Tab-separated table of C-alpha atoms and ligand atoms in Angstrom:
chain	number	residue	atom	x	y	z
X	1	UNK	CA	0.000	0.000	0.000
X	2	UNK	CA	1.317	3.408	-0.962
X	3	UNK	CA	0.170	6.777	0.313
X	4	UNK	CA	-0.660	10.018	-1.410
X	5	UNK	CA	-1.216	13.553	-0.202
X	6	UNK	CA	-4.593	15.289	-0.329
X	7	UNK	CA	-2.770	18.223	-1.940
X	8	UNK	CA	-1.113	15.965	-4.430
X	9	UNK	CA	2.163	17.735	-5.250
X	10	UNK	CA	3.778	14.336	-4.986
X	11	UNK	CA	0.893	12.390	-6.496
X	12	UNK	CA	2.463	12.191	-9.918
X	13	UNK	CA	4.892	9.848	-8.209
X	14	UNK	CA	2.173	7.556	-6.931
X	15	UNK	CA	2.648	5.043	-9.675
X	16	UNK	CA	6.360	4.695	-9.115
X	17	UNK	CA	8.397	3.748	-6.120
X	18	UNK	CA	8.697	7.313	-4.821
X	19	UNK	CA	5.268	7.315	-3.181
X	20	UNK	CA	5.780	6.527	0.504
X	21	UNK	CA	4.669	3.414	2.323
X	22	UNK	CA	3.298	3.184	5.844
X	23	UNK	CA	6.457	3.348	7.939
X	24	UNK	CA	7.712	6.292	5.894
X	25	UNK	CA	4.692	8.403	6.765
X	26	UNK	CA	4.354	7.103	10.346
X	27	UNK	CA	6.686	9.726	11.816
X	28	UNK	CA	6.062	12.410	9.230
X	29	UNK	CA	2.926	14.339	10.202
X	30	UNK	CA	1.921	16.568	7.285
X	31	UNK	CA	2.977	15.703	3.741
X	32	UNK	CA	5.712	18.007	2.401
X	33	UNK	CA	3.093	19.866	0.290
X	34	UNK	CA	1.039	20.649	3.421
X	35	UNK	CA	-1.628	18.009	2.672
X	36	UNK	CA	-2.627	14.942	4.671
X	37	UNK	CA	-1.698	11.404	3.797
X	38	UNK	CA	-4.284	8.878	2.633
X	39	UNK	CA	-3.920	5.420	1.110
X	40	UNK	CA	-3.956	5.611	-2.686
X	41	UNK	CA	-7.063	3.412	-2.648
X	42	UNK	CA	-9.242	1.915	0.079
X	43	UNK	CA	-8.893	-1.856	0.473
X	44	UNK	CA	-12.228	-3.545	-0.207
X	45	UNK	CA	-13.735	-6.053	2.198
X	46	UNK	CA	-16.364	-8.348	0.677
X	47	UNK	CA	-19.295	-10.142	2.340
X	48	UNK	CA	-17.472	-13.456	2.644
X	49	UNK	CA	-14.534	-11.833	4.334
X	50	UNK	CA	-16.783	-9.873	6.666
X	51	UNK	CA	-18.305	-13.149	7.814
X	52	UNK	CA	-14.819	-14.513	8.477
X	53	UNK	CA	-13.815	-11.439	10.464
X	54	UNK	CA	-16.955	-11.606	12.563
X	55	UNK	CA	-15.559	-14.258	14.890
X	56	UNK	CA	-12.131	-12.694	15.424
X	57	UNK	CA	-10.822	-11.370	18.720
X	58	UNK	CA	-10.131	-7.622	18.829
X	59	UNK	CA	-6.393	-8.086	18.266
X	60	UNK	CA	-6.910	-10.502	15.364
X	61	UNK	CA	-9.476	-8.201	13.789
X	62	UNK	CA	-7.080	-5.280	14.213
X	63	UNK	CA	-4.431	-7.282	12.389
X	64	UNK	CA	-6.864	-8.217	9.600
X	65	UNK	CA	-7.778	-4.553	9.075
X	66	UNK	CA	-4.390	-2.922	9.642
X	67	UNK	CA	-2.388	-5.372	7.533
X	68	UNK	CA	-4.355	-3.986	4.562
X	69	UNK	CA	-2.769	-0.600	5.207
X	70	UNK	CA	0.644	-1.667	6.517
X	71	UNK	CA	2.697	-3.870	4.215
X	72	UNK	CA	6.205	-2.759	5.079
X	73	UNK	CA	6.412	-4.361	8.526
X	74	UNK	CA	6.920	-8.146	8.442
X	75	UNK	CA	3.597	-9.896	9.130
X	76	UNK	CA	4.781	-11.743	12.222
X	77	UNK	CA	6.191	-8.556	13.759
X	78	UNK	CA	3.039	-6.566	13.047
X	79	UNK	CA	0.863	-9.313	14.467
X	80	UNK	CA	2.933	-9.521	17.650
X	81	UNK	CA	2.943	-5.745	18.060
X	82	UNK	CA	-0.842	-5.565	17.704
X	83	UNK	CA	-1.357	-8.502	20.065
X	84	UNK	CA	0.781	-6.713	22.647
X	85	UNK	CA	-1.288	-3.529	22.239
X	86	UNK	CA	-4.887	-4.701	22.450
X	87	UNK	CA	-4.902	-6.689	25.692
X	88	UNK	CA	-7.469	-6.969	28.453
X	89	UNK	CA	-4.804	-5.656	30.785
X	90	UNK	CA	-4.288	-2.366	28.911
X	91	UNK	CA	-8.007	-1.835	28.220
X	92	UNK	CA	-9.397	-3.621	31.282
X	93	UNK	CA	-9.881	-0.721	33.685
X	94	UNK	CA	-11.199	-2.904	36.477
X	95	UNK	CA	-13.987	-4.470	34.411
X	96	UNK	CA	-14.863	-8.138	34.628
X	97	UNK	CA	-12.756	-10.491	32.572
X	98	UNK	CA	-15.296	-11.120	29.834
X	99	UNK	CA	-15.918	-7.419	29.176
X	100	UNK	CA	-12.225	-6.607	29.357
X	101	UNK	CA	-11.430	-9.283	26.763
X	102	UNK	CA	-13.815	-7.585	24.316
X	103	UNK	CA	-11.606	-4.439	24.466
X	104	UNK	CA	-14.514	-2.348	23.088
X	105	UNK	CA	-17.706	-3.959	24.417
X	106	UNK	CA	-21.089	-2.852	23.090
X	107	UNK	CA	-23.628	-1.904	25.737
X	108	UNK	CA	-27.275	-1.961	24.639
X	109	UNK	CA	-29.461	0.773	26.056
X	110	UNK	CA	-32.417	-0.528	24.052
X	111	UNK	CA	-32.143	-4.065	22.730
X	112	UNK	CA	-33.049	-4.696	19.075
X	113	UNK	CA	-36.467	-6.306	18.540
X	114	UNK	CA	-36.859	-7.804	15.073
X	115	UNK	CA	-40.564	-8.504	15.473
X	116	UNK	CA	-41.300	-4.890	16.283
X	117	UNK	CA	-38.884	-3.535	13.679
X	118	UNK	CA	-36.650	-1.938	16.293
X	119	UNK	CA	-32.947	-1.779	15.535
X	120	UNK	CA	-31.896	-0.851	19.048
X	121	UNK	CA	-29.661	1.764	20.616
X	122	UNK	CA	-26.202	1.033	21.994
X	123	UNK	CA	-23.071	2.642	23.358
X	124	UNK	CA	-19.693	1.445	22.156
X	125	UNK	CA	-17.268	1.545	25.094
X	126	UNK	CA	-13.997	2.986	23.874
X	127	UNK	CA	-12.674	4.607	27.018
X	128	UNK	CA	-11.254	1.873	29.176
X	129	UNK	CA	-7.616	2.482	28.273
X	130	UNK	CA	-5.130	4.022	30.711
X	131	UNK	CA	-6.382	7.631	30.398
X	132	UNK	CA	-10.124	6.941	30.183
X	133	UNK	CA	-10.670	8.458	26.728
X	134	UNK	CA	-11.017	6.872	23.294
X	135	UNK	CA	-7.713	8.392	22.193
X	136	UNK	CA	-5.970	5.491	23.968
X	137	UNK	CA	-7.405	3.134	21.320
X	138	UNK	CA	-5.028	4.552	18.712
X	139	UNK	CA	-2.298	6.105	20.829
X	140	UNK	CA	-1.253	2.844	22.494
X	141	UNK	CA	-0.714	1.332	19.055
X	142	UNK	CA	1.190	4.424	17.932
X	143	UNK	CA	3.571	4.102	20.900
X	144	UNK	CA	4.386	0.513	19.980
X	145	UNK	CA	4.710	1.313	16.270
X	146	UNK	CA	7.078	4.217	16.977
X	147	UNK	CA	9.229	2.093	19.256
X	148	UNK	CA	9.418	-0.683	16.670
X	149	UNK	CA	10.245	1.522	13.679
X	150	UNK	CA	12.786	3.643	15.572
X	151	UNK	CA	14.604	0.526	16.786
X	152	UNK	CA	14.722	-0.896	13.244
X	153	UNK	CA	16.197	2.306	11.920
X	154	UNK	CA	18.430	3.088	14.867
X	155	UNK	CA	16.791	6.515	15.168
X	156	UNK	CA	15.396	8.589	17.999
X	157	UNK	CA	12.532	11.060	18.149
X	158	UNK	CA	11.498	13.862	20.482
X	159	UNK	CA	7.771	14.353	20.439
X	160	UNK	CA	6.665	17.921	20.998
X	161	UNK	CA	2.980	18.592	21.542
X	162	UNK	CA	0.412	20.856	23.132
X	163	UNK	CA	-2.659	19.598	24.908
X	164	UNK	CA	-5.803	20.929	26.483
X	165	UNK	CA	-6.208	17.630	28.322
X	166	UNK	CA	-6.968	14.297	26.674
X	167	UNK	CA	-4.371	14.058	23.904
X	168	UNK	CA	-1.396	14.884	26.083
X	169	UNK	CA	-2.117	12.326	28.745
X	170	UNK	CA	-2.999	9.683	26.170
X	171	UNK	CA	0.321	10.304	24.369
X	172	UNK	CA	2.321	10.254	27.592
X	173	UNK	CA	0.806	6.975	28.797
X	174	UNK	CA	1.467	5.449	25.370
X	175	UNK	CA	5.098	6.615	25.172
X	176	UNK	CA	6.227	6.377	28.810
X	177	UNK	CA	9.279	4.226	29.434
X	178	UNK	CA	9.814	3.608	25.716
X	179	UNK	CA	13.335	3.688	24.365
X	180	UNK	CA	14.463	6.106	21.679
X	181	UNK	CA	11.665	8.548	22.293
X	182	UNK	CA	10.957	11.430	24.610
X	183	UNK	CA	7.815	13.482	25.044
X	184	UNK	CA	7.772	17.242	25.664
X	185	UNK	CA	4.146	18.139	26.340
X	186	UNK	CA	2.984	21.726	26.796
X	187	UNK	CA	-0.205	22.392	28.712
X	188	UNK	CA	-1.936	25.613	29.776
X	189	UNK	CA	-0.891	26.413	33.376
X	190	UNK	CA	-3.819	26.164	35.832
X	191	UNK	CA	-6.420	25.689	33.105
X	192	UNK	CA	-6.870	21.938	33.227
X	193	UNK	CA	-8.900	20.089	35.815
X	194	UNK	CA	-7.116	18.803	38.923
X	195	UNK	CA	-7.662	15.274	37.645
X	196	UNK	CA	-6.202	16.025	34.207
X	197	UNK	CA	-3.177	17.726	35.782
X	198	UNK	CA	-2.641	14.792	38.097
X	199	UNK	CA	-2.884	12.308	35.226
X	200	UNK	CA	-0.050	13.983	33.353
X	201	UNK	CA	2.134	15.528	36.007
X	202	UNK	CA	2.276	12.475	38.271
X	203	UNK	CA	4.222	10.549	35.628
X	204	UNK	CA	7.848	10.307	36.689
X	205	UNK	CA	9.251	8.416	33.737
X	206	UNK	CA	12.539	9.841	32.606
X	207	UNK	CA	11.400	10.268	29.007
X	208	UNK	CA	8.292	12.318	29.870
X	209	UNK	CA	8.618	16.103	30.267
X	210	UNK	CA	5.631	18.188	31.284
X	211	UNK	CA	5.827	21.897	30.614
X	212	UNK	CA	3.061	24.193	31.848
X	213	UNK	CA	2.786	27.472	29.950
X	214	UNK	CA	1.455	30.576	31.710
X	215	UNK	CA	-1.120	31.139	28.964
X	216	UNK	CA	-3.902	29.433	27.022
X	217	UNK	CA	-3.969	26.227	24.996
X	218	UNK	CA	-3.652	28.346	21.845
X	219	UNK	CA	-0.484	29.967	23.219
X	220	UNK	CA	0.955	26.503	23.837
X	221	UNK	CA	-0.088	25.369	20.374
X	222	UNK	CA	1.546	28.433	18.801
X	223	UNK	CA	4.825	27.630	20.546
X	224	UNK	CA	4.741	24.102	19.117
X	225	UNK	CA	4.110	25.491	15.640
X	226	UNK	CA	6.956	28.003	15.996
X	227	UNK	CA	9.426	25.361	17.148
X	228	UNK	CA	8.342	22.967	14.380
X	229	UNK	CA	8.734	25.595	11.669
X	230	UNK	CA	12.338	26.233	12.734
X	231	UNK	CA	13.643	23.612	10.328
X	232	UNK	CA	17.213	23.674	11.576
X	233	UNK	CA	16.122	23.161	15.186
X	234	UNK	CA	13.599	20.534	14.183
X	235	UNK	CA	16.190	18.506	12.285
X	236	UNK	CA	18.937	18.870	14.877
X	237	UNK	CA	16.720	17.770	17.785
X	238	UNK	CA	14.643	15.289	15.754
X	239	UNK	CA	11.326	16.889	16.700
X	240	UNK	CA	8.202	14.887	15.846
X	241	UNK	CA	4.481	15.001	16.580
X	242	UNK	CA	1.614	12.706	17.498
X	243	UNK	CA	-1.252	15.035	16.646
X	244	UNK	CA	-4.594	13.941	15.318
X	245	UNK	CA	-3.645	14.177	11.636
X	246	UNK	CA	-1.315	11.211	12.070
X	247	UNK	CA	-2.516	8.550	9.633
X	248	UNK	CA	-1.727	5.630	11.950
X	249	UNK	CA	-4.156	7.025	14.515
X	250	UNK	CA	-6.962	7.111	11.956
X	251	UNK	CA	-6.103	3.606	10.751
X	252	UNK	CA	-6.228	2.193	14.286
X	253	UNK	CA	-9.667	3.735	14.803
X	254	UNK	CA	-11.144	1.981	11.765
X	255	UNK	CA	-10.933	-1.332	13.639
X	256	UNK	CA	-13.569	-0.617	16.257
X	257	UNK	CA	-16.202	0.276	13.669
X	258	UNK	CA	-15.878	-3.282	12.360
X	259	UNK	CA	-15.898	-4.708	15.876
X	260	UNK	CA	-19.001	-2.715	16.789
X	261	UNK	CA	-20.757	-3.609	13.552
X	262	UNK	CA	-20.373	-7.325	14.279
X	263	UNK	CA	-21.563	-6.903	17.860
X	264	UNK	CA	-24.588	-4.868	16.735
X	265	UNK	CA	-25.637	-7.407	14.093
X	266	UNK	CA	-25.870	-10.552	16.167
X	267	UNK	CA	-22.280	-11.279	17.164
X	268	UNK	CA	-20.656	-14.530	16.070
X	269	UNK	CA	-23.813	-16.101	14.647
X	270	UNK	CA	-25.122	-12.895	13.076
X	271	UNK	CA	-25.281	-11.749	9.471
X	272	UNK	CA	-23.675	-8.864	7.588
X	273	UNK	CA	-26.731	-8.053	5.479
X	274	UNK	CA	-28.047	-5.225	7.552
X	275	UNK	CA	-26.888	-1.681	7.984
X	276	UNK	CA	-25.834	-0.035	11.222
X	277	UNK	CA	-25.739	3.679	12.073
X	278	UNK	CA	-23.005	5.317	14.156
X	279	UNK	CA	-23.125	8.589	16.088
X	280	UNK	CA	-19.773	10.223	16.782
X	281	UNK	CA	-18.963	13.160	19.103
X	282	UNK	CA	-16.625	15.143	16.873
X	283	UNK	CA	-13.968	17.834	17.078
X	284	UNK	CA	-11.032	17.346	14.745
X	285	UNK	CA	-12.968	14.891	12.550
X	286	UNK	CA	-10.509	12.082	13.347
X	287	UNK	CA	-12.850	9.561	14.918
X	288	UNK	CA	-15.620	9.922	12.346
X	289	UNK	CA	-13.072	9.986	9.492
X	290	UNK	CA	-12.197	6.420	10.511
X	291	UNK	CA	-15.912	5.554	10.231
X	292	UNK	CA	-16.042	7.084	6.775
X	293	UNK	CA	-13.088	4.939	5.706
X	294	UNK	CA	-14.619	1.762	7.206
X	295	UNK	CA	-17.706	2.506	5.112
X	296	UNK	CA	-15.595	3.099	1.983
X	297	UNK	CA	-13.999	-0.313	2.611
X	298	UNK	CA	-17.425	-1.909	2.347
X	299	UNK	CA	-18.630	-2.122	5.948
X	300	UNK	CA	-22.437	-1.713	5.787
X	301	UNK	CA	-22.705	1.579	7.641
X	302	UNK	CA	-26.129	3.057	6.915
X	303	UNK	CA	-25.535	6.431	8.489
X	304	UNK	CA	-22.687	8.381	10.059
X	305	UNK	CA	-24.108	10.917	12.473
X	306	UNK	CA	-21.714	13.712	13.329
X	307	UNK	CA	-22.388	15.434	16.661
X	308	UNK	CA	-20.879	18.787	17.583
X	309	UNK	CA	-21.193	20.928	20.684
X	310	UNK	CA	-21.704	24.699	20.500
X	311	UNK	CA	-18.656	24.813	18.213
X	312	UNK	CA	-20.631	23.656	15.210
X	313	UNK	CA	-18.388	24.296	12.196
X	314	UNK	CA	-18.802	20.737	10.967
X	315	UNK	CA	-22.549	20.569	11.468
X	316	UNK	CA	-22.788	23.739	9.442
X	317	UNK	CA	-20.843	22.179	6.580
X	318	UNK	CA	-22.950	19.036	6.363
X	319	UNK	CA	-26.121	21.103	6.336
X	320	UNK	CA	-25.072	24.011	4.115
X	321	UNK	CA	-21.987	22.966	2.127
X	322	UNK	CA	-20.023	25.850	3.623
X	323	UNK	CA	-16.966	25.078	5.751
X	324	UNK	CA	-16.035	28.164	7.713
X	325	UNK	CA	-13.304	27.561	10.290
X	326	UNK	CA	-13.400	30.001	13.181
X	327	UNK	CA	-10.517	31.785	14.856
X	328	UNK	CA	-9.741	30.866	18.450
X	329	UNK	CA	-11.416	34.007	19.799
X	330	UNK	CA	-14.680	32.716	18.250
X	331	UNK	CA	-14.289	29.291	19.838
X	332	UNK	CA	-16.576	28.711	22.806
X	333	UNK	CA	-15.246	27.107	25.969
X	334	UNK	CA	-17.883	24.437	26.616
X	335	UNK	CA	-18.591	21.608	29.025
X	336	UNK	CA	-17.482	19.113	26.354
X	337	UNK	CA	-14.061	20.738	26.084
X	338	UNK	CA	-12.362	18.096	23.929
X	339	UNK	CA	-14.691	19.125	21.098
X	340	UNK	CA	-13.930	22.849	21.387
X	341	UNK	CA	-12.341	22.930	17.983
X	342	UNK	CA	-13.074	25.356	15.179
X	343	UNK	CA	-10.749	24.083	12.523
X	344	UNK	CA	-11.169	20.361	12.003
X	345	UNK	CA	-7.790	19.289	10.694
X	346	UNK	CA	-8.870	15.834	9.481
X	347	UNK	CA	-11.814	17.226	7.528
X	348	UNK	CA	-9.501	17.722	4.552
X	349	UNK	CA	-9.311	13.928	4.247
X	350	UNK	CA	-13.054	13.576	3.765
X	351	UNK	CA	-13.158	16.606	1.452
X	352	UNK	CA	-10.572	14.871	-0.758
X	353	UNK	CA	-12.899	11.883	-1.219
X	354	UNK	CA	-15.914	14.159	-1.680
X	355	UNK	CA	-14.298	16.016	-4.585
X	356	UNK	CA	-13.497	12.736	-6.322
X	357	UNK	CA	-9.928	12.582	-4.968
X	358	UNK	CA	-8.918	15.518	-7.101
X	359	UNK	CA	-5.870	16.952	-5.333
X	360	UNK	CA	-5.765	20.163	-7.346
X	361	UNK	CA	-9.311	21.010	-6.192
X	362	UNK	CA	-8.235	20.514	-2.561
X	363	UNK	CA	-5.086	22.532	-3.116
X	364	UNK	CA	-7.153	25.469	-4.320
X	365	UNK	CA	-9.840	25.200	-1.673
X	366	UNK	CA	-7.423	24.761	1.213
X	367	UNK	CA	-5.154	27.605	0.196
X	368	UNK	CA	-8.150	29.713	1.222
X	369	UNK	CA	-8.564	27.798	4.504
X	370	UNK	CA	-4.864	28.190	5.324
X	371	UNK	CA	-5.200	31.920	4.718
X	372	UNK	CA	-8.045	32.138	7.248
X	373	UNK	CA	-10.887	31.889	4.716
X	374	UNK	CA	-13.653	29.381	4.109
X	375	UNK	CA	-14.781	26.810	1.542
X	376	UNK	CA	-18.175	27.067	-0.166
X	377	UNK	CA	-19.322	23.940	-1.988
X	378	UNK	CA	-23.015	24.780	-1.761
X	379	UNK	CA	-23.377	25.620	-5.448
X	380	UNK	CA	-21.144	22.845	-6.756
X	381	UNK	CA	-21.855	19.308	-7.916
X	382	UNK	CA	-19.822	18.107	-4.934
X	383	UNK	CA	-22.539	19.244	-2.546
X	384	UNK	CA	-25.076	17.106	-4.397
X	385	UNK	CA	-22.727	14.124	-3.948
X	386	UNK	CA	-22.614	14.582	-0.178
X	387	UNK	CA	-25.634	12.330	0.290
X	388	UNK	CA	-23.685	9.396	-1.202
X	389	UNK	CA	-21.449	9.401	1.853
X	390	UNK	CA	-24.104	8.710	4.468
X	391	UNK	CA	-23.506	11.668	6.771
X	392	UNK	CA	-26.032	13.455	8.933
X	393	UNK	CA	-25.118	16.120	11.489
X	394	UNK	CA	-26.508	17.843	14.551
X	395	UNK	CA	-25.523	20.035	17.468
X	396	UNK	CA	-25.795	19.744	21.216
X	397	UNK	CA	-25.596	22.482	23.847
X	398	UNK	CA	-24.741	22.625	27.539
X	399	UNK	CA	-28.434	22.270	28.438
X	400	UNK	CA	-28.805	19.286	26.050
X	401	UNK	CA	-25.743	17.694	27.589
X	402	UNK	CA	-27.043	17.989	31.147
X	403	UNK	CA	-30.504	16.752	30.145
X	404	UNK	CA	-29.058	13.777	28.258
X	405	UNK	CA	-26.781	12.791	31.155
X	406	UNK	CA	-29.762	12.987	33.506
X	407	UNK	CA	-32.175	11.069	31.248
X	408	UNK	CA	-29.631	8.368	30.486
X	409	UNK	CA	-29.066	7.831	34.179
X	410	UNK	CA	-32.779	7.779	34.983
X	411	UNK	CA	-33.771	5.548	32.085
X	412	UNK	CA	-30.841	3.148	31.840
X	413	UNK	CA	-28.940	3.571	35.108
X	414	UNK	CA	-25.833	4.579	33.191
X	415	UNK	CA	-23.654	7.635	33.821
X	416	UNK	CA	-22.128	8.976	30.591
X	417	UNK	CA	-19.591	11.740	30.058
X	418	UNK	CA	-20.494	15.109	28.475
X	419	UNK	CA	-18.979	14.290	25.042
X	420	UNK	CA	-20.734	10.952	24.791
X	421	UNK	CA	-23.900	12.808	25.806
X	422	UNK	CA	-23.525	15.083	22.787
X	423	UNK	CA	-23.295	11.981	20.604
X	424	UNK	CA	-26.276	10.308	22.227
X	425	UNK	CA	-28.410	13.447	21.992
X	426	UNK	CA	-27.766	13.968	18.284
X	427	UNK	CA	-27.758	10.241	17.493
X	428	UNK	CA	-31.174	9.802	19.109
X	429	UNK	CA	-32.595	12.659	17.063
X	430	UNK	CA	-31.259	11.380	13.752
X	431	UNK	CA	-32.063	7.742	14.206
X	432	UNK	CA	-34.278	5.557	12.031
X	433	UNK	CA	-36.070	3.140	14.325
X	434	UNK	CA	-35.302	0.001	12.335
X	435	UNK	CA	-31.544	0.591	12.039
X	436	UNK	CA	-29.296	-0.208	15.022
X	437	UNK	CA	-27.727	3.026	16.297
X	438	UNK	CA	-24.308	2.784	17.962
X	439	UNK	CA	-23.112	5.851	19.867
X	440	UNK	CA	-19.351	6.074	20.336
X	441	UNK	CA	-18.308	6.713	23.923
X	442	UNK	CA	-15.305	9.029	23.823
X	443	UNK	CA	-14.482	9.403	27.527
X	444	UNK	CA	-15.513	8.134	30.944
X	445	UNK	CA	-17.511	10.458	33.225
X	446	UNK	CA	-14.742	10.289	35.877
X	447	UNK	CA	-12.751	12.730	33.742
X	448	UNK	CA	-15.454	15.403	33.957
X	449	UNK	CA	-16.624	15.378	37.554
X	450	UNK	CA	-17.835	18.958	37.573
X	451	UNK	CA	-20.359	18.612	34.739
X	452	UNK	CA	-21.559	15.257	36.041
X	453	UNK	CA	-22.055	16.931	39.427
X	454	UNK	CA	-24.088	19.677	37.778
X	455	UNK	CA	-26.269	17.143	35.943
X	456	UNK	CA	-26.752	14.508	38.635
X	457	UNK	CA	-25.928	16.259	41.882
X	458	UNK	CA	-23.199	13.761	42.651
X	459	UNK	CA	-19.758	12.757	41.551
X	460	UNK	CA	-19.177	9.998	39.018
X	461	UNK	CA	-17.483	6.789	40.071
X	462	UNK	CA	-13.764	6.717	39.634
X	463	UNK	CA	-11.832	3.554	38.730
X	464	UNK	CA	-10.059	2.177	41.809
X	465	UNK	CA	-6.605	2.597	40.307
X	466	UNK	CA	-7.131	6.350	40.005
X	467	UNK	CA	-8.434	7.054	43.498
X	468	UNK	CA	-6.412	9.800	45.125
X	469	UNK	CA	-4.348	10.473	42.016
X	470	UNK	CA	-4.412	14.205	42.836
X	471	UNK	CA	-2.339	13.504	45.975
X	472	UNK	CA	0.602	11.927	44.164
X	473	UNK	CA	3.794	13.984	43.794
X	474	UNK	CA	3.832	15.948	40.530
X	475	UNK	CA	6.611	16.853	38.137
X	476	UNK	CA	6.132	19.856	35.859
X	477	UNK	CA	8.154	22.867	34.777
X	478	UNK	CA	6.240	26.146	34.593
X	479	UNK	CA	7.351	28.724	32.008
X	480	UNK	CA	6.147	31.982	30.465
X	481	UNK	CA	4.728	32.029	26.937
X	482	UNK	CA	8.090	31.801	25.205
X	483	UNK	CA	9.367	29.802	22.258
X	484	UNK	CA	12.933	30.219	23.483
X	485	UNK	CA	12.107	28.829	26.910
X	486	UNK	CA	10.807	25.618	25.328
X	487	UNK	CA	13.819	25.355	23.038
X	488	UNK	CA	16.085	25.853	26.045
X	489	UNK	CA	14.455	22.971	27.914
X	490	UNK	CA	14.903	20.660	24.944
X	491	UNK	CA	18.518	21.759	24.465
X	492	UNK	CA	19.334	21.403	28.145
X	493	UNK	CA	18.233	17.763	28.013
X	494	UNK	CA	19.725	16.779	24.684
X	495	UNK	CA	22.953	18.732	24.240
M	1	PLP	C1	-10.602	14.052	21.045
M	1	PLP	C2	-11.950	13.895	21.619
M	1	PLP	C3	-13.113	14.085	20.844
M	1	PLP	C4	-13.070	14.519	19.397
M	1	PLP	O1	-12.566	13.537	18.548
M	1	PLP	P1	-12.087	13.913	17.067
M	1	PLP	O2	-11.400	12.694	16.574
M	1	PLP	O3	-11.127	15.068	17.241
M	1	PLP	O4	-13.277	14.290	16.266
M	1	PLP	C5	-14.335	13.860	21.442
M	1	PLP	N1	-14.442	13.517	22.748
M	1	PLP	C6	-13.346	13.324	23.520
M	1	PLP	C7	-13.533	12.951	24.950
M	1	PLP	C8	-12.061	13.508	22.991
M	1	PLP	O5	-10.980	13.341	23.771
């Protein structure tokens, strides 16, 4: 499998050996032309194969899916690496053995009832990894892939990132203790919850460096961009990234759509004739992009429901054909903070497919986006094609979130987190009764105690292993908003 860029400067090379393969883009981030990497075609999975995959364990299914995208790691090595990643121990989180072995169990809120033509409503549990958010599903694999590829090549990498909460901790737990890589993670000083701070700052591994910036998340993000655009510094200190545009993260997320599809259509004895709908709480369009690709591979996904919070750039696009990224001053701080995103970096991947994989169209459209403008497809033939891709979109507000958390607890006895609540609210609205609807859980409520308290008048349960985490000794260096200060920390450690 070879990879091309959505902006296609290098696409003329696709047919010859110059187009990169998986391990060449694994550490690369953006393509040199500023586009995002995608496979040159989507592997197709037929009915017969689907039936074979139905009975596989999570790790075996992950290998079946990922080996279609990764053909430059020897099969036995890739299989072993995946088997080491998706274990009941890593994704167990104190659950019983049977649930833990499923890795991503499906929990029915309303069971399907064939006789009554009811497809059912379910939550796909994706948040039982080490940091209690779905990002662990991909990040744990990324950590093992990085370690493997760096060892093969005898290289090292220093990962520099900025986080508002979930990504940073997920990356640190995936990379901690690994050889040949270090993590420098910037976070906004005193703007994360006590729990989020404790999750990151209580790590004492030698290769993990927490840096708190006296400023906002955007300030931290700007520092990362400034350091990364200093090409001499970047090359000398081997600076890399693990942000959400990384192709391997998307690829890893495709797996659980298959897993959930099988679970929602009768499990081992079921059949792959019927369609399933998915509802996905979205920010950077990474999670739902994986669903789009699963569907392009032939998985019978009847509908992909995109849920936003008050930051509804993506909902607006799917309803109007206009994609208008907002500046950070126009971005609302909401009670589903991991979706407070106004420029959905992975959206370019879907747009590439929507415009018939024409890279020059994307190049033109996104030169406007990069310059702070917007994209208007409303009067083009592309907008008419949108319905071929199965998307529907809706928005959820703080009041919706609280009401959904409350109703879900009253009706089903289940406490869900604010992001999952956005997905459930929009998914319930855009559901056809006869089609199973699977809502993707993106975090556990324990991460967002304050909003759960506001909705239910009590704190969510916390997994035993994380009790009292706020009391552990913390390690973090606090700095002013300064590019040089960050460079100095990196130099001090590496020179
Ligand atoms: C990252 C995140 C999201 C958004 O996912 P995208 O892939 O960026 O669309 C939603 N909910 C939670 C809890 C997250 O951490």
